[in-house]
Coordinates of C-alpha atoms and ligand atoms in Angstrom, one line a residue:
M1 CA 123.2 83.1 71.3
T2 CA 126.5 84.7 72.4
K3 CA 128.7 83.0 75.0
Q4 CA 128.1 86.2 77.1
L5 CA 124.3 85.8 77.1
E6 CA 124.7 82.1 77.9
D7 CA 126.8 83.1 80.9
L8 CA 124.2 85.5 82.1
L9 CA 121.4 82.9 81.7
S10 CA 123.5 80.4 83.8
F11 CA 124.1 83.0 86.5
L12 CA 120.3 83.8 86.6
R13 CA 119.3 80.2 87.1
F14 CA 120.5 80.2 90.7
A15 CA 117.7 81.2 93.0
S16 CA 120.0 83.2 95.2
V17 CA 117.3 84.8 97.4
S18 CA 119.3 86.0 100.4
T19 CA 116.4 86.7 102.7
D20 CA 114.9 83.2 102.5
S21 CA 116.7 80.4 104.5
D22 CA 115.2 77.8 102.1
H23 CA 117.5 79.3 99.5
T24 CA 120.8 79.3 101.5
S25 CA 122.3 76.6 99.4
D26 CA 121.3 78.3 96.1
V27 CA 123.1 81.5 97.3
R28 CA 126.2 79.4 97.9
D29 CA 126.0 77.6 94.6
C30 CA 125.7 80.9 92.9
A31 CA 128.8 82.2 94.6
E32 CA 130.7 79.1 93.6
W33 CA 129.6 79.5 90.0
L34 CA 131.0 83.0 90.1
I35 CA 134.3 81.8 91.6
K36 CA 134.7 79.3 88.8
K37 CA 134.0 81.9 86.2
L38 CA 136.5 84.4 87.7
E39 CA 139.1 81.7 88.1
H40 CA 138.7 80.6 84.5
M41 CA 139.4 84.2 83.5
G42 CA 142.8 84.0 85.2
L43 CA 141.9 86.1 88.2
D44 CA 143.0 85.3 91.8
T45 CA 139.7 84.5 93.5
E46 CA 138.7 83.9 97.1
L47 CA 135.4 82.8 98.6
H48 CA 135.1 84.2 102.1
E49 CA 132.6 82.7 104.6
T50 CA 130.4 85.0 106.7
P51 CA 127.7 84.1 109.3
Q52 CA 125.3 84.0 106.3
H53 CA 126.2 84.3 102.7
P54 CA 129.7 84.2 101.1
I55 CA 131.6 87.2 99.8
V56 CA 133.5 86.7 96.5
V57 CA 136.7 88.7 95.9
A58 CA 138.8 88.5 92.7
R59 CA 141.8 90.5 91.5
N60 CA 144.3 90.6 88.7
K61 CA 148.1 90.7 89.4
H62 CA 148.5 94.2 90.9
V63 CA 151.4 96.3 89.6
A64 CA 152.9 99.2 91.4
G65 CA 152.0 102.6 89.8
K66 CA 148.7 101.5 88.4
K67 CA 145.4 102.9 89.8
T68 CA 143.4 100.4 91.9
C69 CA 139.7 100.2 91.0
L70 CA 137.2 98.3 93.1
I71 CA 134.1 97.1 91.3
Y72 CA 131.3 96.2 93.7
G73 CA 128.2 94.2 92.9
H74 CA 125.7 91.7 94.5
Y75 CA 124.7 88.3 93.4
D76 CA 121.8 87.9 95.8
V77 CA 118.3 88.7 94.6
Q78 CA 114.9 89.6 96.0
P79 CA 112.1 87.1 96.6
V80 CA 109.9 86.3 93.6
D81 CA 106.4 86.6 95.1
P82 CA 103.8 87.1 94.0
V83 CA 105.1 84.3 91.7
E84 CA 101.8 83.8 89.9
L85 CA 102.2 87.2 88.3
W86 CA 105.3 86.2 86.3
D87 CA 104.9 85.5 82.6
S88 CA 107.8 83.0 82.7
P89 CA 109.3 81.3 85.7
P90 CA 111.6 83.7 87.6
F91 CA 114.6 81.3 87.7
E92 CA 114.2 79.9 84.2
P93 CA 115.4 83.0 82.3
E94 CA 114.2 83.7 78.8
I95 CA 115.1 86.1 76.1
R96 CA 112.0 87.7 74.5
D97 CA 111.5 91.1 72.7
G98 CA 115.1 92.1 73.2
R99 CA 115.0 91.6 76.9
I100 CA 116.2 89.0 79.4
W101 CA 113.4 88.0 81.8
G102 CA 114.2 86.6 85.2
R103 CA 114.7 87.5 88.8
G104 CA 118.1 89.4 89.2
S105 CA 118.4 90.1 85.5
T106 CA 118.8 93.8 86.2
D107 CA 119.2 93.9 90.0
N108 CA 122.0 93.1 90.1
K109 CA 123.3 90.0 88.2
G110 CA 123.0 91.4 84.7
Q111 CA 124.7 94.7 85.6
M112 CA 127.5 93.1 87.6
L113 CA 128.2 90.3 85.1
A114 CA 128.6 93.0 82.4
H115 CA 131.6 94.2 84.3
V116 CA 133.0 90.7 84.7
L117 CA 132.6 90.0 81.0
G118 CA 134.1 93.4 80.1
V119 CA 137.2 92.4 82.0
E120 CA 137.1 88.9 80.4
Q121 CA 137.1 90.5 76.9
T122 CA 139.9 92.9 77.8
L123 CA 142.0 90.1 79.1
E124 CA 141.4 88.0 76.1
E125 CA 142.2 90.8 73.6
E126 CA 144.9 92.7 75.4
G127 CA 146.3 90.2 77.9
E128 CA 146.2 92.7 80.8
L129 CA 144.0 95.4 82.4
P130 CA 144.9 99.1 82.5
V131 CA 144.2 99.1 86.2
N132 CA 144.7 97.0 89.3
L133 CA 141.3 95.5 89.7
I134 CA 139.4 94.3 92.7
F135 CA 136.0 92.6 92.2
L136 CA 134.0 92.6 95.5
F137 CA 130.7 90.7 95.2
E138 CA 128.4 90.0 98.1
G139 CA 125.3 87.8 98.6
E140 CA 123.6 90.0 101.2
E141 CA 122.8 93.4 99.6
E142 CA 119.1 92.8 99.6
I143 CA 119.1 92.1 103.3
G144 CA 121.1 95.2 104.3
S145 CA 124.7 93.8 103.9
P146 CA 125.0 92.8 107.6
N147 CA 128.4 91.2 107.2
L148 CA 130.2 93.3 104.6
V149 CA 131.4 96.2 106.7
P150 CA 133.1 94.0 109.3
F151 CA 134.7 92.0 106.3
I152 CA 135.9 95.2 104.7
E153 CA 137.3 96.6 107.9
K154 CA 139.1 93.3 108.6
H155 CA 140.6 93.2 105.1
K156 CA 141.0 97.0 104.6
A157 CA 144.7 96.8 103.5
E158 CA 144.0 94.2 100.8
L159 CA 140.9 96.0 99.5
Q160 CA 142.3 99.6 99.6
C161 CA 141.6 101.2 96.3
D162 CA 141.6 104.6 94.6
V163 CA 138.1 104.5 93.3
I164 CA 134.9 102.4 93.5
A165 CA 132.6 101.7 90.6
V166 CA 129.1 100.2 90.8
S167 CA 126.4 99.3 88.3
D168 CA 123.4 98.7 90.6
T169 CA 121.4 101.8 89.9
G170 CA 119.2 103.3 87.2
M171 CA 119.2 104.9 83.8
V172 CA 116.6 107.6 83.4
S173 CA 115.5 106.5 80.0
K174 CA 116.4 104.1 77.2
G175 CA 119.7 105.1 75.5
V176 CA 120.4 107.9 78.0
P177 CA 123.6 107.2 79.8
T178 CA 123.3 108.1 83.5
L179 CA 125.9 108.9 86.1
G180 CA 124.5 108.6 89.7
Y181 CA 126.3 110.8 92.2
G182 CA 124.0 110.3 95.2
L183 CA 121.9 107.6 96.9
R184 CA 119.3 107.9 99.5
G185 CA 119.9 106.4 102.9
I186 CA 117.4 104.2 104.7
A187 CA 116.1 103.3 108.2
C188 CA 113.7 100.5 108.7
C189 CA 111.5 99.3 111.5
E190 CA 108.6 97.0 112.3
V191 CA 105.7 98.1 114.6
T192 CA 103.5 95.8 116.6
V193 CA 100.3 97.2 118.1
K194 CA 98.8 95.0 120.8
G195 CA 95.3 95.1 122.3
P196 CA 93.3 92.4 124.0
A197 CA 95.0 89.1 125.1
G198 CA 93.4 87.3 122.2
D199 CA 91.1 87.8 119.3
L200 CA 87.6 88.8 120.5
H201 CA 84.1 88.6 119.1
S202 CA 83.6 92.1 117.6
G203 CA 79.9 92.2 118.6
V204 CA 80.4 91.0 122.1
Y205 CA 83.4 93.2 122.8
G206 CA 83.6 95.8 120.0
G207 CA 83.1 99.3 121.2
A208 CA 84.3 98.5 124.7
V209 CA 88.0 97.8 123.9
A210 CA 90.3 99.5 121.4
N211 CA 90.9 97.8 118.0
P212 CA 94.6 97.3 117.2
A213 CA 93.9 97.5 113.5
T214 CA 92.3 100.9 113.9
A215 CA 95.2 101.9 116.1
V216 CA 97.9 100.9 113.5
A217 CA 95.9 102.7 110.8
R218 CA 96.0 105.9 113.0
L219 CA 99.8 105.4 113.5
V220 CA 100.4 105.0 109.8
A221 CA 98.3 108.1 109.1
S222 CA 100.1 110.1 111.7
L223 CA 103.4 109.9 109.7
H224 CA 102.3 112.6 107.2
D225 CA 100.3 115.8 107.3
S226 CA 97.4 116.3 104.9
E227 CA 99.7 117.8 102.3
G228 CA 102.2 115.0 102.2
N229 CA 105.0 116.3 104.4
V230 CA 106.5 113.9 106.9
A231 CA 105.0 114.9 110.3
I232 CA 107.7 113.4 112.6
E233 CA 109.2 116.1 114.8
G234 CA 112.6 117.1 113.7
F235 CA 112.6 114.8 110.6
Y236 CA 113.7 117.5 108.2
D237 CA 116.2 119.2 110.6
E238 CA 119.4 117.9 108.9
V239 CA 118.2 117.9 105.3
R240 CA 120.7 119.6 103.0
P241 CA 118.7 122.0 100.8
L242 CA 118.8 121.4 97.0
E243 CA 121.1 123.7 95.1
D244 CA 120.0 125.7 92.1
W245 CA 122.4 124.0 89.7
E246 CA 120.9 120.6 90.6
R247 CA 117.3 121.8 90.2
N248 CA 118.1 123.4 86.8
M249 CA 120.0 120.3 85.6
W250 CA 117.3 117.9 86.7
A251 CA 114.6 119.9 85.1
E252 CA 116.2 118.9 81.8
V253 CA 116.6 115.2 82.5
P254 CA 114.6 113.1 80.1
G255 CA 112.1 110.5 81.4
M256 CA 111.1 112.4 84.5
S257 CA 108.1 114.4 83.2
E258 CA 104.7 114.0 84.8
Q259 CA 103.6 111.9 81.8
D260 CA 106.6 109.7 82.0
M261 CA 106.1 109.1 85.8
L262 CA 102.4 108.4 85.3
A263 CA 103.2 105.9 82.5
V264 CA 105.9 104.0 84.3
T265 CA 104.1 103.8 87.6
G266 CA 100.6 103.3 86.3
S267 CA 99.3 105.6 89.1
P268 CA 96.2 107.6 88.6
A269 CA 98.0 110.8 89.7
L270 CA 101.3 111.9 91.2
F271 CA 101.6 112.8 94.8
G272 CA 104.3 114.1 97.1
E273 CA 105.9 116.8 99.1
P274 CA 104.6 120.2 97.9
G275 CA 107.0 122.5 96.1
Y276 CA 109.2 119.8 94.5
S277 CA 109.3 118.1 91.1
S278 CA 109.2 114.3 90.9
A279 CA 112.9 114.1 90.3
E280 CA 113.5 116.3 93.4
R281 CA 111.1 114.3 95.5
L282 CA 112.8 111.1 94.5
W283 CA 116.5 112.1 94.5
A284 CA 116.9 114.8 97.2
R285 CA 114.0 114.6 99.6
P286 CA 113.4 112.2 102.5
T287 CA 110.3 110.0 102.8
A288 CA 108.3 107.8 105.2
E289 CA 106.8 104.7 103.5
V290 CA 104.7 101.9 104.7
N291 CA 106.0 98.6 103.2
G292 CA 103.5 96.3 104.8
I293 CA 100.5 96.4 107.0
G294 CA 98.4 93.6 108.5
S295 CA 95.8 92.6 111.0
G296 CA 92.6 90.7 111.4
Y297 CA 90.8 88.5 108.9
Q298 CA 92.0 88.4 105.3
G299 CA 90.1 85.4 104.0
E300 CA 87.0 85.0 102.0
G301 CA 83.7 86.6 103.1
S302 CA 83.4 88.3 106.4
K303 CA 84.4 87.3 109.9
T304 CA 83.3 89.5 112.9
V305 CA 86.6 89.6 114.8
L306 CA 88.3 92.2 116.9
P307 CA 91.9 91.3 116.3
A308 CA 94.4 91.1 119.2
E309 CA 97.3 92.5 117.2
A310 CA 98.2 94.6 114.2
M311 CA 101.6 95.2 112.5
A312 CA 103.2 97.6 110.0
K313 CA 106.6 97.7 108.4
F314 CA 108.1 101.1 107.8
S315 CA 111.1 102.4 105.9
F316 CA 112.4 105.9 105.8
R317 CA 114.5 107.1 102.8
L318 CA 117.1 109.6 103.9
V319 CA 119.2 112.3 102.2
P320 CA 122.3 114.1 103.2
D321 CA 122.9 115.1 106.0
Q322 CA 120.3 112.9 107.9
D323 CA 121.7 110.2 110.1
P324 CA 119.7 107.0 110.2
K325 CA 120.2 106.3 113.9
D326 CA 119.0 109.9 114.8
I327 CA 116.0 109.5 112.5
M328 CA 115.0 106.2 114.1
K329 CA 115.1 107.8 117.5
K330 CA 112.7 110.5 116.2
V331 CA 110.5 107.8 114.7
Q332 CA 110.3 105.9 118.0
A333 CA 109.4 109.0 119.9
H334 CA 106.8 109.9 117.3
L335 CA 105.2 106.4 117.5
E336 CA 105.1 106.4 121.3
K337 CA 103.6 109.9 121.4
H338 CA 100.9 109.0 118.9
C339 CA 100.1 105.6 120.2
P340 CA 96.2 105.6 120.5
E341 CA 94.7 104.9 123.9
G342 CA 93.9 101.3 124.8
V343 CA 96.7 99.6 122.9
T344 CA 100.5 99.3 123.3
V345 CA 103.1 99.8 120.6
E346 CA 106.4 98.0 120.2
V347 CA 109.0 99.1 117.7
E348 CA 111.6 96.7 116.4
V349 CA 114.4 98.6 114.8
G350 CA 115.6 97.1 111.5
H351 CA 118.6 97.7 109.2
D352 CA 119.7 101.1 108.1
G353 CA 122.2 102.9 105.9
K354 CA 123.6 106.3 105.4
P355 CA 122.9 108.5 102.3
F356 CA 125.7 108.9 99.8
Y357 CA 126.8 111.9 97.9
A358 CA 129.8 112.6 95.6
D359 CA 131.0 115.3 93.3
P360 CA 130.1 114.3 89.8
H361 CA 132.6 116.8 88.4
S362 CA 135.7 115.4 90.1
K363 CA 138.5 113.8 88.0
N364 CA 137.0 110.3 88.6
G365 CA 133.5 111.7 88.0
K366 CA 134.6 113.0 84.6
A367 CA 136.2 109.6 83.8
G368 CA 132.9 108.0 84.6
Q369 CA 131.1 110.4 82.3
E370 CA 133.5 109.8 79.5
A371 CA 133.1 106.1 79.8
L372 CA 129.4 106.4 79.6
R373 CA 129.7 108.7 76.6
Q374 CA 131.8 106.1 74.8
A375 CA 129.6 103.1 75.7
F376 CA 126.3 104.8 74.6
G377 CA 127.5 107.4 72.1
K378 CA 125.6 110.1 73.9
E379 CA 126.0 112.8 76.5
P380 CA 125.4 111.4 80.0
V381 CA 122.9 113.0 82.5
L382 CA 123.8 113.4 86.1
I383 CA 121.4 112.4 88.7
R384 CA 121.0 111.2 92.3
E385 CA 119.2 108.0 93.0
G386 CA 116.1 107.3 95.1
G387 CA 117.2 103.8 96.0
S388 CA 119.8 102.9 98.6
I389 CA 123.0 100.9 98.5
P390 CA 124.3 101.6 102.1
I391 CA 127.6 99.9 101.6
I392 CA 128.7 102.6 99.1
Q393 CA 128.8 105.3 101.8
D394 CA 130.5 102.9 104.2
M395 CA 133.2 102.1 101.6
K396 CA 133.6 105.8 100.8
E397 CA 134.3 106.4 104.5
I398 CA 136.5 103.3 105.1
F399 CA 138.7 103.8 102.0
G400 CA 138.4 107.6 101.8
V401 CA 137.7 107.4 98.1
E402 CA 134.9 108.3 95.6
A403 CA 132.3 106.0 94.1
L404 CA 130.8 106.2 90.7
M405 CA 127.4 104.8 90.0
L406 CA 127.0 103.7 86.4
G407 CA 123.5 102.5 86.3
L408 CA 122.0 100.2 83.6
A409 CA 118.5 99.6 85.1
L410 CA 115.7 101.1 83.0
P411 CA 112.5 102.4 84.6
D412 CA 110.5 99.5 83.2
C413 CA 113.0 96.8 84.3
Q414 CA 110.6 95.9 87.2
I415 CA 113.3 95.3 89.8
H416 CA 112.0 93.8 93.1
A417 CA 108.7 93.0 91.2
P418 CA 107.3 90.3 89.0
N419 CA 108.7 90.1 85.4
E420 CA 112.0 91.7 86.2
N421 CA 113.9 92.1 82.9
Y422 CA 117.1 93.5 81.5
Y423 CA 117.5 94.9 78.0
V424 CA 120.0 92.9 75.9
E425 CA 121.3 96.2 74.5
N426 CA 122.1 97.4 78.1
F427 CA 123.9 94.2 78.8
E428 CA 126.1 94.8 75.7
A429 CA 126.5 98.4 76.6
G430 CA 127.5 97.4 80.1
I431 CA 130.4 95.3 78.7
R432 CA 131.6 98.3 76.5
L433 CA 131.1 100.5 79.6
N434 CA 133.4 98.4 81.7
R435 CA 136.1 98.5 79.1
A436 CA 135.9 102.2 78.6
L437 CA 135.7 102.8 82.3
L438 CA 138.9 101.0 83.2
K439 CA 140.8 102.8 80.4
E440 CA 139.5 106.2 81.5
L441 CA 140.2 105.6 85.2
A442 CA 143.7 104.5 84.4
K443 CA 144.5 107.9 82.9
Ligands
BES501 N1 119.9 98.1 93.2 C1 119.1 98.5 94.3 C2 119.2 99.9 94.7 C3 118.8 100.9 93.6 C4 117.9 100.7 92.6 C5 119.4 102.1 93.6 C6 117.6 101.6 91.6 C7 119.1 103.0 92.6 C8 118.2 102.8 91.6 C9 119.5 97.6 95.5 O1 119.6 96.3 95.1 C10 118.3 97.7 96.5 O2 117.3 97.3 96.2 N2 118.7 98.2 97.6 C11 117.7 98.3 98.7 C12 118.6 98.6 99.9 C13 118.1 98.0 101.2 C14 117.7 96.6 101.2 C15 119.1 98.3 102.3 C16 116.7 99.4 98.6 O3 117.0 100.4 98.0 O4 115.6 99.1 99.0
ZN502 ZN1 117.6 95.5 94.9

């Protein structure tokens, strides 16, 4: 095994689950491993404390006249459940069938470490980098980066850069280099529906008082009309229409056909907003999703209960020029208006993030495309992404610079799910990509 793969396996053994307080020390240990690695490469490194998980910053010796490139990544990972569905333990990474299996292998440890190891190789072979480099790695991306914006604002002068690069997004298909020039935004909330003071016998009281589980189901159903459009008043008001050049370009992108989508999702049929292709629905249209729903008896057999409470977790994916705060107000108004009789509804507003959009044909965009071309030996495709990395738009605004998304996640990498995996060939391509990118950006 190469030293680089060994490094990745070591990195993956930390159970750096940011959302779970039982793993707080694992997140820290992971940050410290990273610090050691970066120091060993000869970079100046700092571990910054936050109210939750540490931020890691590393840089080479900056030289006047060179471009400054900030590479962002996250070393925290999603929870592993349902853990029984993994074929090998999530934090005991294994290499099988040309892939590295383990939580975080793609999202985001494998992708970010490729940048670190690209820099290591360049330093070993050439002694210096073509750019002034800043690595900015956080341990809170999967929980909405609560402490990163304040950190960046406080250290704006030291972190100021000319361009941002990130590999935390997707590739449309194996071997097809992909430049992302957009991300959806997000707004989350949790809804609690309350009925009687306590659980009731569903025979003794059912029919005379409202059932919160029925009410939450009605609320969930009220989010869409029968065709699949989001039914919240004003939801689409600020949506920037798709342009013809994008629609034409995306129609040619491999890996996005109906058959591809059915195969990768395993769904019996595709569904979504009428009048749009899957690519358009995912990359340029907003959505309302239920991420969790619960109430009443979930155990074996039946239990005749009228539950006192029900809950649902919602997230809304947003596109330019929707504003998450404005959308959340519209969501709250909608839920209050549609609250069924006989129950009350409470909305707890969660984290949010703005959508991101950049010109893929700018000078930096072209440098990103050229780096992808060199790393994969093929013409890159240009896409927007369905997922969200809210900090990218925040950094774009704070530093006033562009961001390039050089994704290495394949559709079957199962990020956020059991059996997350990363193709060894993409790890190797990521290392080449970093080297080509820094050279191209320096020009
Ligand atoms: N790497 C993903 C985002 C992503 C995945 C973008 C694939 C494009 C393609 C990131 O780690 C993530 O999961 N982000 C969360 C953001 C949220 C917690 C604020 C998301 O999109 O759900
Ligand atoms: Zn993620």
